[in-house]
Amino acid sequence: MSLSPERTVAELRELQELTGDESGAQRVAWTETWERARRFLRERATATGAVEEIDEAGNQWFTLAGDSERALLLGGHMDSVPSGGWLDGCLNVLAAVEVLRRVAAEGTPPLTVRVVSWADEEGARFGRSLFGSSAAGGSMADQDELRARRDADGIALPDALAEHGVDLDRALGARRQLADAAAYLELHIEQGPVLESLDLPLGVVLGTFGVERHLVTWRGQAAHAGSTPMDQRRDALAGAASLELELRAIAAEVGGGAVCTSGGVVCKPGIVTSVVETAEQLLDQRHLDAAKLARLLELARVASERFAREEDIDVEWERIWSIEPIPFDERLIALADEAVVEVAGASHRLPSGPLHDAAEVARAGIPTVMLFVQSLRGLSHTKLEDTKEEHLELSVRALDRLTTKALEAFA
Ligand SMILES: [Zn+2]
């Protein structure tokens, strides 16, 4: 059976008919509609001769045995957000099934090939994203926190999972699924505007951004706006304002796609007749390179201390949240670039803002890469999510080429 990208598009339309309504896709994980989508996948994937297994975290695997037990993994997720789009997640899985058909028709592959539909990527019902992939990757740590989660109807997470055959206490057993993994490939819609703005159908993802988020609190002295001379003020807002403008120079100095944002400043007392006593400033810094992310943070801290001295005010930093950058595999990035150029004529390398299941697999030490296909208007998580059919077909071809290259490279 030769590759038929048109069939993937037809199956995506069929799945949307089966599991969506006038508001969009309704394949929320741990629901009957999600099970319907999983049955749809099962019928198609097992027809290739691949064997199905559902692991302890509810991930659905289809395994086509190869000459070696080491496995090339192709993944995505069948679940959607409520009233979501027709492509997010399921494009990856159904494109992977199409690749599986082609590989199976050519005989025994050099590596075992496995397609995985990760359970509950979106976290739409319980607010916990990447459930299945974090169980398999090993970063799922706090079972007590998960046990306490409830959905909008008050149903506890462990009870909802049990209805779908998953025992939360055994979910980490899914880790054995990655034991023989040689590499992991994931195709996804971009969910952003970059490829469309470059007029390119496909791109290669370098990894997911590391993020540092801080609350920077500046403390000066409230004083009357009329009676306090300009050179005798201790104005907290002056510190925040100076730092906000300095961020441009800091991002430029570090370079390499660095982005820094001061997303808000709250001033107290916040009245027109007073110098600002406290300014609470939100800061978000991102980079794909951990050392450069650390440098961004260091430069901002040093600058803040200088501004505090100059303005005779105090400054204090508090970390709100952070995650390390998760770079993808350089060898696979090069192969993915080749595959994209072969099917589309040109490629582009870009980082991913959102996290994906691929980030969990990469964090577990498995060589990983993602392909992005252009999203129209950069929209996703809405029924307006769309990609041109010709681009969807190219994306299936690119995943197929990449699979062939990875099977050769990792055999
Ligand atoms: Zn997704």
mmCIF file of C-alpha atoms and ligand atoms in Angstrom:
data_model
loop_
_atom_site.group_PDB
_atom_site.id
_atom_site.type_symbol
_atom_site.label_atom_id
_atom_site.label_comp_id
_atom_site.label_asym_id
_atom_site.label_seq_id
_atom_site.Cartn_x
_atom_site.Cartn_y
_atom_site.Cartn_z
ATOM 1 C CA MET A 1 0.000 0.000 0.000
ATOM 2 C CA SER A 2 1.569 3.297 -1.003
ATOM 3 C CA LEU A 3 1.235 6.458 1.063
ATOM 4 C CA SER A 4 -2.103 8.244 0.650
ATOM 5 C CA PRO A 5 -2.075 11.651 2.394
ATOM 6 C CA GLU A 6 -5.549 12.334 0.941
ATOM 7 C CA ARG A 7 -6.827 9.438 3.042
ATOM 8 C CA THR A 8 -5.533 11.146 6.223
ATOM 9 C CA VAL A 9 -7.470 14.302 5.372
ATOM 10 C CA ALA A 10 -10.615 12.216 4.676
ATOM 11 C CA GLU A 11 -10.180 10.394 8.015
ATOM 12 C CA LEU A 12 -9.753 13.689 9.877
ATOM 13 C CA ARG A 13 -13.059 14.884 8.364
ATOM 14 C CA GLU A 14 -14.708 11.581 9.294
ATOM 15 C CA LEU A 15 -13.412 11.831 12.877
ATOM 16 C CA GLN A 16 -14.746 15.378 13.125
ATOM 17 C CA GLU A 17 -18.195 14.140 11.981
ATOM 18 C CA LEU A 18 -18.065 11.328 14.529
ATOM 19 C CA THR A 19 -16.792 13.263 17.576
ATOM 20 C CA GLY A 20 -17.597 16.933 16.944
ATOM 21 C CA ASP A 21 -20.681 19.126 16.809
ATOM 22 C CA GLU A 22 -21.546 22.609 15.554
ATOM 23 C CA SER A 23 -19.292 24.106 18.281
ATOM 24 C CA GLY A 24 -16.209 22.080 17.335
ATOM 25 C CA ALA A 25 -14.350 18.933 18.438
ATOM 26 C CA GLN A 26 -15.562 17.342 21.694
ATOM 27 C CA ARG A 27 -12.967 14.630 22.266
ATOM 28 C CA VAL A 28 -12.244 15.589 25.891
ATOM 29 C CA ALA A 29 -10.149 12.888 27.578
ATOM 30 C CA TRP A 30 -11.906 10.449 29.923
ATOM 31 C CA THR A 31 -15.306 10.841 28.202
ATOM 32 C CA GLU A 32 -17.438 8.594 25.997
ATOM 33 C CA THR A 33 -16.680 10.780 22.938
ATOM 34 C CA TRP A 34 -12.956 10.281 23.544
ATOM 35 C CA GLU A 35 -13.518 6.506 23.677
ATOM 36 C CA ARG A 36 -15.340 6.766 20.348
ATOM 37 C CA ALA A 37 -12.276 8.493 18.879
ATOM 38 C CA ARG A 38 -10.051 5.771 20.332
ATOM 39 C CA ARG A 39 -12.211 3.057 18.737
ATOM 40 C CA PHE A 40 -11.967 4.921 15.426
ATOM 41 C CA LEU A 41 -8.185 4.874 15.780
ATOM 42 C CA ARG A 42 -8.104 1.204 16.872
ATOM 43 C CA GLU A 43 -10.037 0.014 13.802
ATOM 44 C CA ARG A 44 -7.622 1.754 11.462
ATOM 45 C CA ALA A 45 -4.321 1.128 13.222
ATOM 46 C CA THR A 46 -4.858 -2.597 13.885
ATOM 47 C CA ALA A 47 -5.830 -3.138 10.216
ATOM 48 C CA THR A 48 -2.138 -2.595 9.395
ATOM 49 C CA GLY A 49 -1.220 -5.665 11.473
ATOM 50 C CA ALA A 50 -0.006 -3.544 14.393
ATOM 51 C CA VAL A 51 -0.880 -4.870 17.863
ATOM 52 C CA GLU A 52 -2.744 -2.655 20.311
ATOM 53 C CA GLU A 53 -1.817 -2.180 23.954
ATOM 54 C CA ILE A 54 -3.247 0.321 26.428
ATOM 55 C CA ASP A 55 -0.712 1.074 29.145
ATOM 56 C CA GLU A 56 -1.161 1.890 32.850
ATOM 57 C CA ALA A 57 -1.653 5.605 32.135
ATOM 58 C CA GLY A 58 -4.249 5.031 29.420
ATOM 59 C CA ASN A 59 -1.888 5.675 26.494
ATOM 60 C CA GLN A 60 -2.943 3.719 23.406
ATOM 61 C CA TRP A 61 -0.021 2.016 21.605
ATOM 62 C CA PHE A 62 0.063 0.218 18.242
ATOM 63 C CA THR A 63 3.188 -1.844 17.660
ATOM 64 C CA LEU A 64 4.480 -3.145 14.347
ATOM 65 C CA ALA A 65 7.352 -5.517 15.106
ATOM 66 C CA GLY A 66 10.621 -4.887 13.289
ATOM 67 C CA ASP A 67 13.975 -6.698 12.985
ATOM 68 C CA SER A 68 15.068 -4.998 16.203
ATOM 69 C CA GLU A 69 13.145 -4.541 19.443
ATOM 70 C CA ARG A 70 14.391 -0.965 19.550
ATOM 71 C CA ALA A 71 11.484 1.195 18.493
ATOM 72 C CA LEU A 72 10.832 4.317 16.489
ATOM 73 C CA LEU A 73 7.868 6.081 18.108
ATOM 74 C CA LEU A 74 5.364 8.324 16.309
ATOM 75 C CA GLY A 75 2.954 10.139 18.588
ATOM 76 C CA GLY A 76 0.072 12.485 19.050
ATOM 77 C CA HIS A 77 -3.140 12.763 21.046
ATOM 78 C CA MET A 78 -6.743 11.977 20.183
ATOM 79 C CA ASP A 79 -8.156 14.171 22.968
ATOM 80 C CA SER A 80 -9.197 17.773 22.340
ATOM 81 C CA VAL A 81 -10.280 20.735 24.428
ATOM 82 C CA PRO A 82 -14.077 21.243 24.593
ATOM 83 C CA SER A 83 -15.253 22.866 21.342
ATOM 84 C CA GLY A 84 -11.752 22.503 19.953
ATOM 85 C CA GLY A 85 -10.363 22.220 16.444
ATOM 86 C CA TRP A 86 -10.382 19.317 13.986
ATOM 87 C CA LEU A 87 -6.564 18.964 13.794
ATOM 88 C CA ASP A 88 -4.870 19.561 17.160
ATOM 89 C CA GLY A 89 -3.460 16.210 18.254
ATOM 90 C CA CYS A 90 -5.377 13.877 15.950
ATOM 91 C CA LEU A 91 -3.527 15.042 12.811
ATOM 92 C CA ASN A 92 -0.354 13.591 14.331
ATOM 93 C CA VAL A 93 -1.972 10.269 15.199
ATOM 94 C CA LEU A 94 -3.808 9.740 11.912
ATOM 95 C CA ALA A 95 -0.780 10.826 9.850
ATOM 96 C CA ALA A 96 1.268 8.312 11.850
ATOM 97 C CA VAL A 97 -1.277 5.583 11.026
ATOM 98 C CA GLU A 98 -0.903 6.427 7.331
ATOM 99 C CA VAL A 99 2.880 6.094 7.668
ATOM 100 C CA LEU A 100 2.352 2.791 9.513
ATOM 101 C CA ARG A 101 0.283 1.486 6.557
ATOM 102 C CA ARG A 102 3.087 2.298 4.149
ATOM 103 C CA VAL A 103 5.784 0.787 6.376
ATOM 104 C CA ALA A 104 3.743 -2.386 7.024
ATOM 105 C CA ALA A 105 3.117 -2.877 3.306
ATOM 106 C CA GLU A 106 6.852 -2.868 2.628
ATOM 107 C CA GLY A 107 7.578 -5.800 4.945
ATOM 108 C CA THR A 108 9.440 -5.958 8.254
ATOM 109 C CA PRO A 109 11.050 -2.601 9.159
ATOM 110 C CA PRO A 110 14.600 -2.525 10.595
ATOM 111 C CA LEU A 111 13.300 -1.060 13.870
ATOM 112 C CA THR A 112 10.002 -1.751 15.558
ATOM 113 C CA VAL A 113 7.567 1.043 14.717
ATOM 114 C CA ARG A 114 5.062 2.174 17.357
ATOM 115 C CA VAL A 115 2.269 4.721 17.094
ATOM 116 C CA VAL A 116 1.114 6.212 20.386
ATOM 117 C CA SER A 117 -1.964 8.238 21.190
ATOM 118 C CA TRP A 118 -1.084 9.878 24.511
ATOM 119 C CA ALA A 119 -3.860 10.033 27.111
ATOM 120 C CA ASP A 120 -5.130 13.467 28.128
ATOM 121 C CA GLU A 121 -2.606 15.803 26.524
ATOM 122 C CA GLU A 122 -4.906 18.802 26.938
ATOM 123 C CA GLY A 123 -5.819 18.393 30.605
ATOM 124 C CA ALA A 124 -9.171 19.989 29.741
ATOM 125 C CA ARG A 125 -11.276 18.170 32.353
ATOM 126 C CA PHE A 126 -8.925 18.168 35.364
ATOM 127 C CA GLY A 127 -6.476 20.965 34.526
ATOM 128 C CA ARG A 128 -3.503 18.604 34.285
ATOM 129 C CA SER A 129 -1.883 18.646 30.815
ATOM 130 C CA LEU A 130 0.406 15.939 29.384
ATOM 131 C CA PHE A 131 -0.986 13.246 31.711
ATOM 132 C CA GLY A 132 -0.064 10.134 29.745
ATOM 133 C CA SER A 133 3.253 11.356 28.366
ATOM 134 C CA SER A 134 4.437 12.617 31.760
ATOM 135 C CA ALA A 135 3.634 9.203 33.258
ATOM 136 C CA ALA A 136 5.629 7.464 30.526
ATOM 137 C CA GLY A 137 8.431 10.042 30.623
ATOM 138 C CA GLY A 138 8.675 9.892 34.398
ATOM 139 C CA SER A 139 8.116 13.552 35.285
ATOM 140 C CA MET A 140 4.703 12.816 36.857
ATOM 141 C CA ALA A 141 5.650 13.140 40.500
ATOM 142 C CA ASP A 142 2.853 14.247 42.768
ATOM 143 C CA GLN A 143 0.151 11.548 42.848
ATOM 144 C CA ASP A 144 -1.424 13.146 45.945
ATOM 145 C CA GLU A 145 -1.954 16.392 44.082
ATOM 146 C CA LEU A 146 -3.535 14.472 41.180
ATOM 147 C CA ARG A 147 -5.729 12.470 43.544
ATOM 148 C CA ALA A 148 -7.215 15.682 44.941
ATOM 149 C CA ARG A 149 -8.206 17.076 41.537
ATOM 150 C CA ARG A 150 -11.901 17.263 40.600
ATOM 151 C CA ASP A 151 -13.734 18.221 37.438
ATOM 152 C CA ALA A 152 -16.453 20.908 37.183
ATOM 153 C CA ASP A 153 -19.079 18.358 38.347
ATOM 154 C CA GLY A 154 -17.062 17.430 41.431
ATOM 155 C CA ILE A 155 -15.960 14.032 40.091
ATOM 156 C CA ALA A 156 -12.518 13.099 41.417
ATOM 157 C CA LEU A 157 -9.763 12.402 38.895
ATOM 158 C CA PRO A 158 -9.058 8.842 40.122
ATOM 159 C CA ASP A 159 -12.768 7.944 39.780
ATOM 160 C CA ALA A 160 -13.005 9.316 36.230
ATOM 161 C CA LEU A 161 -9.833 7.460 35.218
ATOM 162 C CA ALA A 162 -11.080 4.221 36.777
ATOM 163 C CA GLU A 163 -14.127 4.359 34.497
ATOM 164 C CA HIS A 164 -11.674 4.130 31.610
ATOM 165 C CA GLY A 165 -9.627 1.315 33.114
ATOM 166 C CA VAL A 166 -6.811 3.453 34.530
ATOM 167 C CA ASP A 167 -5.638 3.100 38.150
ATOM 168 C CA LEU A 168 -3.844 6.329 39.128
ATOM 169 C CA ASP A 169 -1.645 4.468 41.603
ATOM 170 C CA ARG A 170 -0.275 2.306 38.799
ATOM 171 C CA ALA A 171 0.028 5.044 36.136
ATOM 172 C CA LEU A 172 3.812 5.327 36.451
ATOM 173 C CA GLY A 173 4.007 1.752 35.181
ATOM 174 C CA ALA A 174 3.751 3.386 31.751
ATOM 175 C CA ARG A 175 7.462 4.214 32.092
ATOM 176 C CA ARG A 176 8.444 0.807 30.694
ATOM 177 C CA GLN A 177 6.981 1.881 27.334
ATOM 178 C CA LEU A 178 9.996 4.088 26.664
ATOM 179 C CA ALA A 179 12.563 1.446 27.644
ATOM 180 C CA ASP A 180 13.247 0.364 24.039
ATOM 181 C CA ALA A 181 12.618 3.745 22.410
ATOM 182 C CA ALA A 182 15.265 4.755 19.871
ATOM 183 C CA ALA A 183 13.652 8.028 18.770
ATOM 184 C CA TYR A 184 10.352 9.926 18.873
ATOM 185 C CA LEU A 185 8.692 11.909 16.069
ATOM 186 C CA GLU A 186 5.661 14.175 16.387
ATOM 187 C CA LEU A 187 3.858 16.197 13.750
ATOM 188 C CA HIS A 188 1.656 19.037 15.032
ATOM 189 C CA ILE A 189 -0.128 22.127 13.805
ATOM 190 C CA GLU A 190 1.947 25.213 14.635
ATOM 191 C CA GLN A 191 -0.811 26.992 16.641
ATOM 192 C CA GLY A 192 1.014 30.255 15.926
ATOM 193 C CA PRO A 193 1.492 32.737 13.061
ATOM 194 C CA VAL A 194 5.160 32.250 12.091
ATOM 195 C CA LEU A 195 4.950 29.785 9.172
ATOM 196 C CA GLU A 196 1.959 31.547 7.652
ATOM 197 C CA SER A 197 3.779 34.888 7.825
ATOM 198 C CA LEU A 198 6.755 33.305 6.023
ATOM 199 C CA ASP A 199 4.397 31.665 3.501
ATOM 200 C CA LEU A 200 5.894 28.245 4.308
ATOM 201 C CA PRO A 201 3.790 25.092 4.782
ATOM 202 C CA LEU A 202 6.169 23.260 7.129
ATOM 203 C CA GLY A 203 8.833 23.896 9.751
ATOM 204 C CA VAL A 204 11.123 21.986 12.102
ATOM 205 C CA VAL A 205 10.850 22.538 15.839
ATOM 206 C CA LEU A 206 14.107 23.171 17.712
ATOM 207 C CA GLY A 207 12.647 22.517 21.143
ATOM 208 C CA THR A 208 10.417 24.140 23.701
ATOM 209 C CA PHE A 209 11.336 27.414 25.394
ATOM 210 C CA GLY A 210 12.630 27.598 28.935
ATOM 211 C CA VAL A 211 10.740 30.163 30.998
ATOM 212 C CA GLU A 212 11.629 32.307 34.051
ATOM 213 C CA ARG A 213 8.760 34.210 35.651
ATOM 214 C CA HIS A 214 9.331 36.654 38.503
ATOM 215 C CA LEU A 215 7.509 39.222 40.577
ATOM 216 C CA VAL A 216 9.849 42.198 41.020
ATOM 217 C CA THR A 217 8.782 44.422 43.918
ATOM 218 C CA TRP A 218 10.115 47.973 44.130
ATOM 219 C CA ARG A 219 9.753 49.929 47.392
ATOM 220 C CA GLY A 220 10.166 53.712 47.726
ATOM 221 C CA GLN A 221 8.320 56.356 49.747
ATOM 222 C CA ALA A 222 4.846 57.772 49.152
ATOM 223 C CA ALA A 223 5.065 61.581 49.144
ATOM 224 C CA HIS A 224 2.897 64.491 48.137
ATOM 225 C CA ALA A 225 2.972 65.164 44.380
ATOM 226 C CA GLY A 226 2.962 68.925 44.980
ATOM 227 C CA SER A 227 5.296 69.437 47.899
ATOM 228 C CA THR A 228 8.107 66.942 47.123
ATOM 229 C CA PRO A 229 10.905 68.370 44.924
ATOM 230 C CA MET A 230 11.954 66.168 42.007
ATOM 231 C CA ASP A 231 15.424 65.499 43.438
ATOM 232 C CA GLN A 232 14.091 64.353 46.809
ATOM 233 C CA ARG A 233 11.763 61.576 45.670
ATOM 234 C CA ARG A 234 12.065 57.835 46.229
ATOM 235 C CA ASP A 235 9.796 56.789 43.352
ATOM 236 C CA ALA A 236 9.208 53.010 43.115
ATOM 237 C CA LEU A 237 7.695 53.313 39.640
ATOM 238 C CA ALA A 238 10.954 54.819 38.346
ATOM 239 C CA GLY A 239 12.652 51.477 39.058
ATOM 240 C CA ALA A 240 9.957 49.456 37.283
ATOM 241 C CA ALA A 241 9.899 51.819 34.315
ATOM 242 C CA SER A 242 13.690 51.747 33.946
ATOM 243 C CA LEU A 243 13.747 47.947 34.042
ATOM 244 C CA GLU A 244 10.933 47.649 31.490
ATOM 245 C CA LEU A 245 12.884 49.753 28.974
ATOM 246 C CA GLU A 246 16.189 48.012 29.780
ATOM 247 C CA LEU A 247 14.630 44.646 28.813
ATOM 248 C CA ARG A 248 15.026 45.553 25.140
ATOM 249 C CA ALA A 249 18.778 45.980 25.488
ATOM 250 C CA ILE A 250 19.054 42.838 27.623
ATOM 251 C CA ALA A 251 17.178 40.699 25.047
ATOM 252 C CA ALA A 252 19.294 42.188 22.245
ATOM 253 C CA GLU A 253 22.538 41.535 24.114
ATOM 254 C CA VAL A 254 21.710 37.872 24.795
ATOM 255 C CA GLY A 255 20.167 37.366 21.334
ATOM 256 C CA GLY A 256 19.294 34.003 19.791
ATOM 257 C CA GLY A 257 15.543 34.637 19.890
ATOM 258 C CA ALA A 258 15.485 35.876 23.504
ATOM 259 C CA VAL A 259 12.182 37.414 24.589
ATOM 260 C CA CYS A 260 11.496 39.417 27.769
ATOM 261 C CA THR A 261 8.152 40.863 28.782
ATOM 262 C CA SER A 262 7.041 43.041 31.639
ATOM 263 C CA GLY A 263 3.368 42.114 31.482
ATOM 264 C CA GLY A 264 2.093 44.378 34.233
ATOM 265 C CA VAL A 265 2.917 46.821 37.029
ATOM 266 C CA VAL A 266 0.650 47.465 40.004
ATOM 267 C CA CYS A 267 1.369 50.750 41.815
ATOM 268 C CA LYS A 268 0.465 51.759 45.360
ATOM 269 C CA PRO A 269 -1.010 54.000 46.558
ATOM 270 C CA GLY A 270 -1.902 54.466 42.886
ATOM 271 C CA ILE A 271 -3.394 57.925 43.178
ATOM 272 C CA VAL A 272 -2.681 60.976 41.103
ATOM 273 C CA THR A 273 -1.446 63.085 44.030
ATOM 274 C CA SER A 274 1.251 60.725 45.334
ATOM 275 C CA VAL A 275 4.700 59.492 44.367
ATOM 276 C CA VAL A 276 4.518 55.664 43.991
ATOM 277 C CA GLU A 277 5.516 53.829 47.159
ATOM 278 C CA THR A 278 5.402 50.229 45.851
ATOM 279 C CA ALA A 279 5.466 48.934 42.306
ATOM 280 C CA GLU A 280 4.882 45.222 41.760
ATOM 281 C CA GLN A 281 6.212 44.287 38.352
ATOM 282 C CA LEU A 282 5.612 41.010 36.471
ATOM 283 C CA LEU A 283 8.516 39.723 34.411
ATOM 284 C CA ASP A 284 8.574 36.818 31.923
ATOM 285 C CA GLN A 285 11.837 35.792 30.204
ATOM 286 C CA ARG A 286 12.226 32.982 27.655
ATOM 287 C CA HIS A 287 15.021 31.304 25.756
ATOM 288 C CA LEU A 288 15.689 27.969 24.093
ATOM 289 C CA ASP A 289 19.193 27.832 25.617
ATOM 290 C CA ALA A 290 19.485 27.301 29.388
ATOM 291 C CA ALA A 291 22.722 29.290 29.776
ATOM 292 C CA LYS A 292 21.273 32.204 27.814
ATOM 293 C CA LEU A 293 18.064 32.072 29.839
ATOM 294 C CA ALA A 294 20.178 32.273 33.011
ATOM 295 C CA ARG A 295 22.083 35.219 31.486
ATOM 296 C CA LEU A 296 18.813 37.048 30.724
ATOM 297 C CA LEU A 297 17.818 36.688 34.340
ATOM 298 C CA GLU A 298 21.236 37.732 35.655
ATOM 299 C CA LEU A 299 21.374 40.872 33.489
ATOM 300 C CA ALA A 300 17.880 41.891 34.612
ATOM 301 C CA ARG A 301 18.792 41.404 38.291
ATOM 302 C CA VAL A 302 22.004 43.410 37.999
ATOM 303 C CA ALA A 303 20.190 46.206 36.145
ATOM 304 C CA SER A 304 17.434 46.259 38.794
ATOM 305 C CA GLU A 305 20.008 46.700 41.576
ATOM 306 C CA ARG A 306 21.611 49.573 39.696
ATOM 307 C CA PHE A 307 18.243 51.297 39.198
ATOM 308 C CA ALA A 308 17.407 50.781 42.880
ATOM 309 C CA ARG A 309 20.660 52.524 43.887
ATOM 310 C CA GLU A 310 20.118 55.362 41.434
ATOM 311 C CA GLU A 311 16.557 55.959 42.637
ATOM 312 C CA ASP A 312 17.300 55.342 46.336
ATOM 313 C CA ILE A 313 14.652 52.607 46.494
ATOM 314 C CA ASP A 314 14.656 48.869 47.328
ATOM 315 C CA VAL A 315 14.112 45.980 44.984
ATOM 316 C CA GLU A 316 13.197 42.368 45.732
ATOM 317 C CA TRP A 317 12.815 39.365 43.412
ATOM 318 C CA GLU A 318 10.449 36.412 43.844
ATOM 319 C CA ARG A 319 10.264 33.504 41.396
ATOM 320 C CA ILE A 320 6.682 32.712 40.356
ATOM 321 C CA TRP A 321 7.355 29.785 38.006
ATOM 322 C CA SER A 322 10.071 28.372 35.833
ATOM 323 C CA ILE A 323 10.740 25.504 33.456
ATOM 324 C CA GLU A 324 13.973 24.536 31.769
ATOM 325 C CA PRO A 325 14.311 24.668 27.965
ATOM 326 C CA ILE A 326 13.812 21.295 26.323
ATOM 327 C CA PRO A 327 15.958 21.169 23.169
ATOM 328 C CA PHE A 328 15.218 18.525 20.556
ATOM 329 C CA ASP A 329 17.807 16.163 19.038
ATOM 330 C CA GLU A 330 20.247 17.824 16.602
ATOM 331 C CA ARG A 331 20.588 14.770 14.389
ATOM 332 C CA LEU A 332 16.807 14.451 14.091
ATOM 333 C CA ILE A 333 16.450 18.196 13.492
ATOM 334 C CA ALA A 334 18.813 17.847 10.515
ATOM 335 C CA LEU A 335 16.872 14.848 9.167
ATOM 336 C CA ALA A 336 13.579 16.686 9.638
ATOM 337 C CA ASP A 337 14.960 19.672 7.745
ATOM 338 C CA GLU A 338 15.919 17.386 4.850
ATOM 339 C CA ALA A 339 12.474 15.775 4.840
ATOM 340 C CA VAL A 340 10.708 19.149 4.820
ATOM 341 C CA VAL A 341 12.904 20.510 2.019
ATOM 342 C CA GLU A 342 12.260 17.377 -0.040
ATOM 343 C CA VAL A 343 8.474 17.663 0.143
ATOM 344 C CA ALA A 344 7.990 21.447 0.372
ATOM 345 C CA GLY A 345 11.103 22.969 -1.236
ATOM 346 C CA ALA A 346 12.031 25.059 1.816
ATOM 347 C CA SER A 347 12.195 24.640 5.583
ATOM 348 C CA HIS A 348 12.315 26.891 8.615
ATOM 349 C CA ARG A 349 13.524 26.150 12.130
ATOM 350 C CA LEU A 350 11.504 27.559 14.996
ATOM 351 C CA PRO A 351 11.032 27.046 18.740
ATOM 352 C CA SER A 352 7.724 26.014 20.255
ATOM 353 C CA GLY A 353 6.038 28.289 22.785
ATOM 354 C CA PRO A 354 3.489 25.685 23.938
ATOM 355 C CA LEU A 355 4.643 22.464 25.597
ATOM 356 C CA HIS A 356 3.817 19.197 23.817
ATOM 357 C CA ASP A 357 3.967 15.481 24.622
ATOM 358 C CA ALA A 358 7.256 15.538 22.680
ATOM 359 C CA ALA A 359 8.775 17.683 25.455
ATOM 360 C CA GLU A 360 8.033 14.957 28.029
ATOM 361 C CA VAL A 361 9.615 12.311 25.793
ATOM 362 C CA ALA A 362 12.686 14.496 25.145
ATOM 363 C CA ARG A 363 13.056 15.189 28.876
ATOM 364 C CA ALA A 364 13.171 11.433 29.426
ATOM 365 C CA GLY A 365 16.318 11.354 27.275
ATOM 366 C CA ILE A 366 14.809 9.958 24.051
ATOM 367 C CA PRO A 367 16.055 11.695 20.851
ATOM 368 C CA THR A 368 13.032 13.699 19.735
ATOM 369 C CA VAL A 369 11.930 16.091 17.034
ATOM 370 C CA MET A 370 8.684 17.737 15.948
ATOM 371 C CA LEU A 371 7.391 18.980 12.618
ATOM 372 C CA PHE A 372 5.030 21.937 12.502
ATOM 373 C CA VAL A 373 2.514 22.475 9.725
ATOM 374 C CA GLN A 374 1.190 25.976 9.125
ATOM 375 C CA SER A 375 -1.931 27.044 11.071
ATOM 376 C CA LEU A 376 -4.236 29.502 9.321
ATOM 377 C CA ARG A 377 -4.464 32.790 11.268
ATOM 378 C CA GLY A 378 -2.410 31.127 14.025
ATOM 379 C CA LEU A 379 -5.611 29.846 15.663
ATOM 380 C CA SER A 380 -6.139 26.667 17.672
ATOM 381 C CA HIS A 381 -8.281 25.403 20.562
ATOM 382 C CA THR A 382 -11.329 26.723 18.673
ATOM 383 C CA LYS A 383 -13.508 25.404 15.880
ATOM 384 C CA LEU A 384 -11.877 28.122 13.714
ATOM 385 C CA GLU A 385 -8.619 26.130 13.817
ATOM 386 C CA ASP A 386 -7.706 25.239 10.230
ATOM 387 C CA THR A 387 -4.901 24.306 7.834
ATOM 388 C CA LYS A 388 -5.071 24.128 4.049
ATOM 389 C CA GLU A 389 -5.688 20.567 2.812
ATOM 390 C CA GLU A 390 -2.661 20.751 0.517
ATOM 391 C CA HIS A 391 -0.506 21.619 3.536
ATOM 392 C CA LEU A 392 -1.981 18.767 5.569
ATOM 393 C CA GLU A 393 -1.102 16.389 2.746
ATOM 394 C CA LEU A 394 2.440 17.768 2.588
ATOM 395 C CA SER A 395 2.745 17.271 6.341
ATOM 396 C CA VAL A 396 1.863 13.571 6.018
ATOM 397 C CA ARG A 397 4.481 13.234 3.282
ATOM 398 C CA ALA A 398 7.092 14.991 5.426
ATOM 399 C CA LEU A 399 6.371 12.725 8.416
ATOM 400 C CA ASP A 400 6.683 9.720 6.108
ATOM 401 C CA ARG A 401 10.050 10.898 4.722
ATOM 402 C CA LEU A 402 11.301 11.642 8.201
ATOM 403 C CA THR A 403 10.235 8.169 9.356
ATOM 404 C CA THR A 404 12.243 6.556 6.549
ATOM 405 C CA LYS A 405 15.298 8.657 7.408
ATOM 406 C CA ALA A 406 15.014 7.930 11.138
ATOM 407 C CA LEU A 407 14.610 4.186 10.517
ATOM 408 C CA GLU A 408 17.899 4.261 8.573
ATOM 409 C CA ALA A 409 19.735 6.531 11.006
ATOM 410 C CA PHE A 410 18.733 4.725 14.212
ATOM 411 C CA ALA A 411 18.782 1.111 12.949
HETATM 412 ZN ZN ZN B 1 -1.911 19.241 20.641
#
